Coordinates of C-alpha atoms in Angstrom, one line a residue:
X1 CA 10.2 -4.9 22.4
X2 CA 6.6 -3.9 21.8
X3 CA 5.5 -0.3 22.1
X4 CA 2.6 1.1 24.1
X5 CA 0.2 2.9 21.7
X6 CA -0.3 6.6 22.1
X7 CA -3.8 7.8 22.9
X8 CA -6.6 8.4 23.2
X9 CA -6.7 10.8 20.3
X10 CA -9.8 12.2 18.5
X11 CA -10.4 13.2 14.9
X12 CA -12.0 16.6 15.0
X13 CA -13.8 16.6 11.6
X14 CA -17.1 15.2 12.8
X15 CA -17.2 17.8 15.7
X16 CA -16.2 21.0 13.9
X17 CA -19.0 23.6 13.8
X18 CA -19.9 27.3 14.1
X19 CA -20.8 27.2 17.8
X20 CA -18.5 27.0 20.8
X21 CA -16.8 24.8 21.9
X22 CA -16.4 23.4 18.3
X23 CA -15.8 26.7 16.5
X24 CA -12.0 27.3 17.0
X25 CA -9.0 25.1 17.5
X26 CA -8.4 26.6 21.0
X27 CA -12.0 25.9 22.1
X28 CA -12.3 22.4 20.7
X29 CA -8.9 21.4 22.1
X30 CA -10.1 22.6 25.6
X31 CA -13.2 20.5 25.1
X32 CA -11.2 17.4 24.0
X33 CA -8.8 17.7 26.8
X34 CA -11.6 17.9 29.3
X35 CA -12.9 14.5 28.1
X36 CA -9.5 12.9 28.6
X37 CA -8.0 13.0 25.1
X38 CA -4.3 13.4 24.7
X39 CA -4.1 14.1 21.0
X40 CA -6.1 15.6 18.1
X41 CA -6.2 14.8 14.4
X42 CA -6.8 18.1 12.6
X43 CA -9.0 18.3 9.4
X44 CA -7.1 20.8 7.3
X45 CA -10.2 21.9 5.3
X46 CA -11.6 23.5 8.5
X47 CA -10.1 27.0 8.1
X48 CA -11.0 28.0 11.6
X49 CA -8.6 25.3 12.9
X50 CA -5.7 25.8 10.6
X51 CA -4.5 27.6 7.5
X52 CA -2.7 24.8 5.7
X53 CA -0.9 26.9 3.2
X54 CA 0.4 29.2 5.9
X55 CA 1.5 26.2 8.0
X56 CA 3.4 24.9 5.0
X57 CA 5.2 28.2 4.4
X58 CA 5.7 29.6 7.9
X59 CA 7.4 27.6 10.7
X60 CA 6.4 30.4 13.1
X61 CA 2.7 29.9 12.3
X62 CA 3.1 26.1 12.6
X63 CA 4.7 26.6 16.0
X64 CA 1.7 28.8 17.0
X65 CA -0.8 26.0 16.0
X66 CA 1.3 23.5 17.9
X67 CA 1.3 25.9 20.9
X68 CA -2.5 26.2 20.9
X69 CA -2.8 22.5 21.0
X70 CA -0.1 22.1 23.5
X71 CA -1.5 24.7 25.9
X72 CA -4.3 22.2 26.6
X73 CA -1.9 19.3 27.3
X74 CA -2.5 17.8 23.9
X75 CA -0.4 16.8 20.9
X76 CA -1.3 16.8 17.2
X77 CA -1.6 13.2 16.1
X78 CA -1.8 13.9 12.3
X79 CA -3.1 16.3 9.9
X80 CA -5.9 15.1 7.6
X81 CA -6.6 15.9 3.9
X82 CA -9.4 13.3 3.3
X83 CA -11.5 15.8 1.3
X84 CA -8.6 17.2 -0.7
X85 CA -7.1 13.8 -1.3
X86 CA -10.4 12.7 -2.8
X87 CA -10.0 15.4 -5.4
X88 CA -6.7 14.1 -6.7
X89 CA -8.7 11.6 -8.7
X90 CA -12.4 12.0 -9.5
X91 CA -14.5 10.1 -12.0
X92 CA -16.7 12.5 -14.1
X93 CA -19.8 10.8 -12.7
X94 CA -18.9 12.5 -9.3
X95 CA -17.8 15.9 -10.5
X96 CA -20.8 17.8 -9.3
X97 CA -20.9 16.0 -5.9
X98 CA -17.3 16.5 -5.2
X99 CA -17.1 20.2 -6.3
X100 CA -18.3 20.9 -2.8
X101 CA -14.9 19.7 -1.5
X102 CA -13.1 22.5 -3.3
X103 CA -13.1 26.3 -3.2
X104 CA -16.1 27.9 -5.0
X105 CA -14.0 29.4 -7.8
X106 CA -12.9 25.9 -8.9
X107 CA -16.4 24.5 -9.2
X108 CA -17.1 23.2 -12.7
X109 CA -13.4 23.1 -13.6
X110 CA -12.1 19.5 -12.9
X111 CA -8.6 20.2 -14.2
X112 CA -8.1 23.2 -12.0
X113 CA -9.7 21.4 -9.0
X114 CA -7.3 18.5 -9.4
X115 CA -4.2 20.8 -9.6
X116 CA -5.4 22.6 -6.5
X117 CA -5.8 19.3 -4.7
X118 CA -2.3 18.2 -5.6
X119 CA -0.8 21.4 -4.4
X120 CA -2.8 21.2 -1.2
X121 CA -1.4 17.7 -0.5
X122 CA 2.1 19.0 -1.1
X123 CA 1.4 21.8 1.3
X124 CA 0.2 19.2 3.8
X125 CA 3.6 17.4 3.5
X126 CA 5.5 20.6 4.3
X127 CA 3.0 21.6 7.1
X128 CA 3.4 18.2 8.7
X129 CA 7.1 18.6 8.6
X130 CA 6.9 22.0 10.2
X131 CA 4.7 20.6 12.9
X132 CA 7.1 17.7 13.6
X133 CA 4.6 15.0 12.5
X134 CA 5.5 11.6 11.0
X135 CA 2.2 10.5 9.5
X136 CA -0.6 12.0 7.5
X137 CA -4.2 10.8 6.9
X138 CA -5.9 11.0 3.5
X139 CA -8.0 9.4 0.8
X140 CA -6.7 8.2 -2.5
X141 CA -9.5 9.4 -4.8
X142 CA -11.1 7.1 -7.4
X143 CA -11.3 6.7 -11.1
X144 CA -12.4 3.0 -11.3
X145 CA -15.0 3.0 -8.5
X146 CA -18.1 3.2 -10.7
X147 CA -17.0 -0.1 -12.2
X148 CA -16.4 -2.0 -9.0
X149 CA -19.4 -4.3 -9.6
X150 CA -19.9 -3.9 -13.3
X151 CA -22.8 -4.6 -15.7
X152 CA -22.0 -4.9 -18.5
X153 CA -18.6 -6.4 -17.9
X154 CA -15.6 -4.1 -17.8
X155 CA -13.6 -3.9 -21.0
X156 CA -10.1 -5.4 -20.8
X157 CA -7.5 -3.0 -19.4
X158 CA -10.0 -0.5 -17.9
X159 CA -9.0 -1.0 -14.3
X160 CA -5.3 -1.3 -15.1
X161 CA -5.4 2.1 -16.9
X162 CA -7.3 3.6 -13.9
X163 CA -4.6 2.4 -11.5
X164 CA -1.8 3.5 -13.8
X165 CA -3.2 7.0 -13.8
X166 CA -3.8 7.0 -10.1
X167 CA -0.2 6.1 -9.5
X168 CA 1.0 8.8 -12.0
X169 CA -1.0 11.4 -10.0
X170 CA 0.2 10.3 -6.6
X171 CA 3.9 9.7 -7.3
X172 CA 4.9 13.4 -7.2
X173 CA 2.8 13.8 -4.0
X174 CA 4.5 10.8 -2.4
X175 CA 7.9 12.2 -3.3
X176 CA 7.0 15.5 -1.6
X177 CA 6.0 13.6 1.6
X178 CA 9.3 11.6 1.3
X179 CA 11.3 14.8 1.2
X180 CA 9.4 16.0 4.3
X181 CA 10.0 12.7 6.1
X182 CA 6.2 12.0 6.5
X183 CA 4.2 8.9 5.7
X184 CA 1.1 9.2 3.6
X185 CA -1.6 7.0 5.2
X186 CA -4.4 6.1 2.9
X187 CA -7.7 5.3 4.6
X188 CA -8.9 2.1 2.9
X189 CA -12.5 3.0 2.2
X190 CA -15.4 2.1 -0.1
X191 CA -15.7 4.9 -2.7
X192 CA -12.0 5.1 -3.0
X193 CA -10.0 3.0 -5.6
X194 CA -8.0 1.9 -2.6
X195 CA -10.9 0.1 -0.8
X196 CA -9.3 -3.2 0.3
X197 CA -6.0 -5.0 0.5
X198 CA -5.9 -6.2 -3.1
X199 CA -6.6 -2.7 -4.5
X200 CA -4.0 -1.2 -2.2
X201 CA -1.4 -3.8 -3.5
X202 CA -2.3 -2.9 -7.1
X203 CA -1.6 0.7 -6.4
X204 CA 1.6 -0.1 -4.4
X205 CA 3.0 -2.1 -7.3
X206 CA 2.5 0.9 -9.6
X207 CA 4.2 3.3 -7.3
X208 CA 7.2 0.9 -7.1
X209 CA 6.5 0.1 -3.4
X210 CA 7.0 3.7 -2.5
X211 CA 8.1 3.9 1.1
X212 CA 5.6 6.6 1.9
X213 CA 2.6 4.9 0.4
X214 CA 1.3 3.5 3.7
X215 CA -2.0 2.8 5.4
X216 CA -4.5 4.2 7.9
X217 CA -6.2 1.2 9.6
X218 CA -9.9 1.6 10.2
X219 CA -11.7 -1.7 11.0
X220 CA -15.2 -0.4 10.6
X221 CA -15.0 -0.3 6.8
X222 CA -13.9 -3.9 6.8
X223 CA -16.9 -5.1 8.9
X224 CA -19.2 -3.5 6.2
X225 CA -17.2 -5.3 3.4
X226 CA -17.1 -8.6 5.4
X227 CA -13.3 -8.5 5.2
X228 CA -11.2 -10.1 7.9
X229 CA -9.9 -7.0 9.8
X230 CA -7.7 -9.0 12.1
X231 CA -5.9 -10.9 9.4
X232 CA -5.5 -7.6 7.6
X233 CA -3.3 -6.3 10.5
X234 CA -1.0 -9.3 10.2
X235 CA -0.7 -8.9 6.4
X236 CA 0.0 -5.2 6.3
X237 CA 1.5 -4.5 9.8
X238 CA 4.7 -3.0 8.2
X239 CA 2.6 -0.5 6.3
X240 CA 0.0 0.5 8.9
X241 CA 1.2 3.9 10.2
X242 CA -2.1 5.5 11.4
X243 CA -5.2 4.1 13.2
X244 CA -8.8 5.2 13.4
X245 CA -10.8 3.6 16.2
X246 CA -14.3 3.3 14.7
X247 CA -17.0 0.7 15.3
X248 CA -19.6 -0.9 12.9
X249 CA -22.1 -3.7 12.7
X250 CA -23.3 -5.9 9.9
X251 CA -26.7 -7.5 10.3
X252 CA -27.9 -8.9 7.0
X253 CA -31.5 -9.9 6.4
X254 CA -33.5 -11.6 3.7
X255 CA -34.0 -8.1 2.2
X256 CA -30.6 -6.6 2.2
X257 CA -26.9 -7.2 2.7
X258 CA -23.6 -5.5 1.9
X259 CA -25.0 -3.0 -0.6
X260 CA -27.7 -1.7 1.7
X261 CA -30.6 -1.4 -0.7
X262 CA -30.2 2.4 -1.0
X263 CA -31.4 2.8 2.6
X264 CA -30.5 5.5 5.1
X265 CA -27.7 4.8 7.6
X266 CA -30.2 3.8 10.3
X267 CA -31.9 1.3 8.0
X268 CA -28.8 -0.4 6.4
X269 CA -27.7 -3.9 7.3
X270 CA -24.2 -2.5 7.7
X271 CA -23.9 0.8 9.6
X272 CA -21.3 2.6 11.7
X273 CA -21.7 2.8 15.5
X274 CA -20.0 4.5 18.4
X275 CA -17.2 2.4 19.7
X276 CA -18.4 -0.3 22.1
X277 CA -21.8 -0.4 20.4
X278 CA -20.8 -2.4 17.3
X279 CA -19.2 -5.7 16.5
X280 CA -15.5 -4.8 16.2
X281 CA -13.3 -6.8 18.5
X282 CA -11.1 -3.9 19.8
X283 CA -9.3 -5.8 22.5
X284 CA -8.0 -8.2 19.8
X285 CA -7.0 -5.3 17.5
X286 CA -5.2 -3.4 20.3
X287 CA -3.3 -6.6 21.2
X288 CA -2.2 -7.1 17.6
X289 CA -1.1 -3.4 17.3
X290 CA 0.9 -3.7 20.5
X291 CA 2.5 -7.0 19.4
X292 CA 3.4 -5.5 16.0
X293 CA 5.1 -2.5 17.6
X294 CA 2.7 0.1 16.2
X295 CA 4.2 3.4 17.2
X296 CA 1.3 5.7 16.3
X297 CA -1.8 7.0 17.8
X298 CA -5.2 5.4 18.5
X299 CA -7.5 8.1 17.2
X300 CA -11.3 8.0 17.7
X301 CA -13.3 8.7 14.5
X302 CA -16.9 9.1 15.7
X303 CA -19.6 8.1 13.3
X304 CA -22.8 6.6 14.4
X305 CA -26.3 6.3 13.0
X306 CA -27.9 6.5 16.4
X307 CA -25.8 8.0 19.3
X308 CA -25.2 11.7 19.9
X309 CA -21.7 12.7 19.0
X310 CA -20.8 14.2 22.3
X311 CA -21.8 11.1 24.1
X312 CA -19.8 9.0 21.7
X313 CA -16.8 11.3 22.2
X314 CA -17.0 11.0 26.0
X315 CA -17.4 7.2 26.0
X316 CA -14.7 6.9 23.3
X317 CA -12.0 8.5 25.4
X318 CA -12.7 6.1 28.3
X319 CA -12.9 3.0 26.0
X320 CA -9.7 3.7 24.1
X321 CA -7.9 4.3 27.4
X322 CA -9.1 0.9 28.6
X323 CA -8.1 -0.8 25.3
X324 CA -4.5 0.5 25.2
X325 CA -2.1 -2.1 26.5
X326 CA 0.8 -0.9 28.6
X327 CA 3.3 -3.3 27.3
X328 CA 5.5 -5.3 29.6
X329 CA 9.3 -4.9 29.8
X330 CA 9.8 -8.5 31.0
X331 CA 8.5 -11.9 30.3
X332 CA 5.9 -13.3 32.7
X333 CA 8.0 -16.4 33.4
X334 CA 11.3 -14.5 34.1
X335 CA 11.0 -15.6 37.7
X336 CA 11.8 -19.2 36.6
X337 CA 14.9 -18.2 34.5
X338 CA 17.8 -20.5 35.0
X339 CA 20.4 -17.8 34.2
X340 CA 22.2 -20.1 31.7
X341 CA 25.1 -19.1 29.4
X342 CA 26.4 -20.4 26.0
X343 CA 28.3 -23.3 27.6
X344 CA 25.2 -24.4 29.5
X345 CA 23.0 -24.1 26.3
X346 CA 25.4 -26.4 24.4
X347 CA 25.4 -28.9 27.3
X348 CA 21.6 -28.9 27.3
X349 CA 21.6 -29.6 23.5
X350 CA 24.1 -32.4 24.0
X351 CA 26.8 -30.5 22.0
X352 CA 29.6 -30.6 24.6

């Protein structure tokens, strides 16, 4: 029996700010509920929304967070550690850029920054357990990404060594999530070593097919890579445990294609759009997710080069609501059922 997706949910990261209604968890939940959302995905690096360490160590505090969200008729869909997960593995070329994802006292100290990131992910496992959540959204980080399209050619064994190390770093984290009963859902994303199906499989093999090494499905990144995002669902349906509803478009020209020519988001051939404004076939996606018995949330991630975020959020709630298929409990041709039994079946097959 298929399952009706939960939703609409909304990822709060792109909306968090210093001014109301985006400044506190209470205020932003009131805003989201007013738009028709039923769930919120909480970015754990926004300290005005949640103290992750406290949520890991205090069930009472976790219940308070859950209570704030619930007071607006909402549920927490997942916690997110996209920024902290990125810091589990950082190539030295990106050290300066990614220092901004860590506390100031860790800047310029990659080893301490990584240790902090690993502990933060372990805190996220325990916090998710305390909140009663079953899935967690994150990034894998990257050691091999600078060599994704190499010149000169990569030396033999370089990528393999990078993935071996990535698996070594993530295995203790995956084990912590397993102890907490929570799935790690990697958002497959350019800039991460886990950026498509093949790279995910390379990682999965190295963590011995760990049961918690699962996927966050976001079709927008696959449009920009020109990867078949519908076939991907069929291939990885048993590993997809979280879902970002995000749109994109790819309009190559004689001047630029997948790589974008170092242009701004507005001027790239591939760019993110508010849902309904891009090229993603969401009705087909939602049909596959329903048929595959996906039991998680459909969560809007708003990113758009053109539209105002508040307009995107308002329209997104309505569109996701319209895409969700309330699955049927009976077959459409049940009215023509002959009400046969085993004896009748054998007779129809000429076996009696």
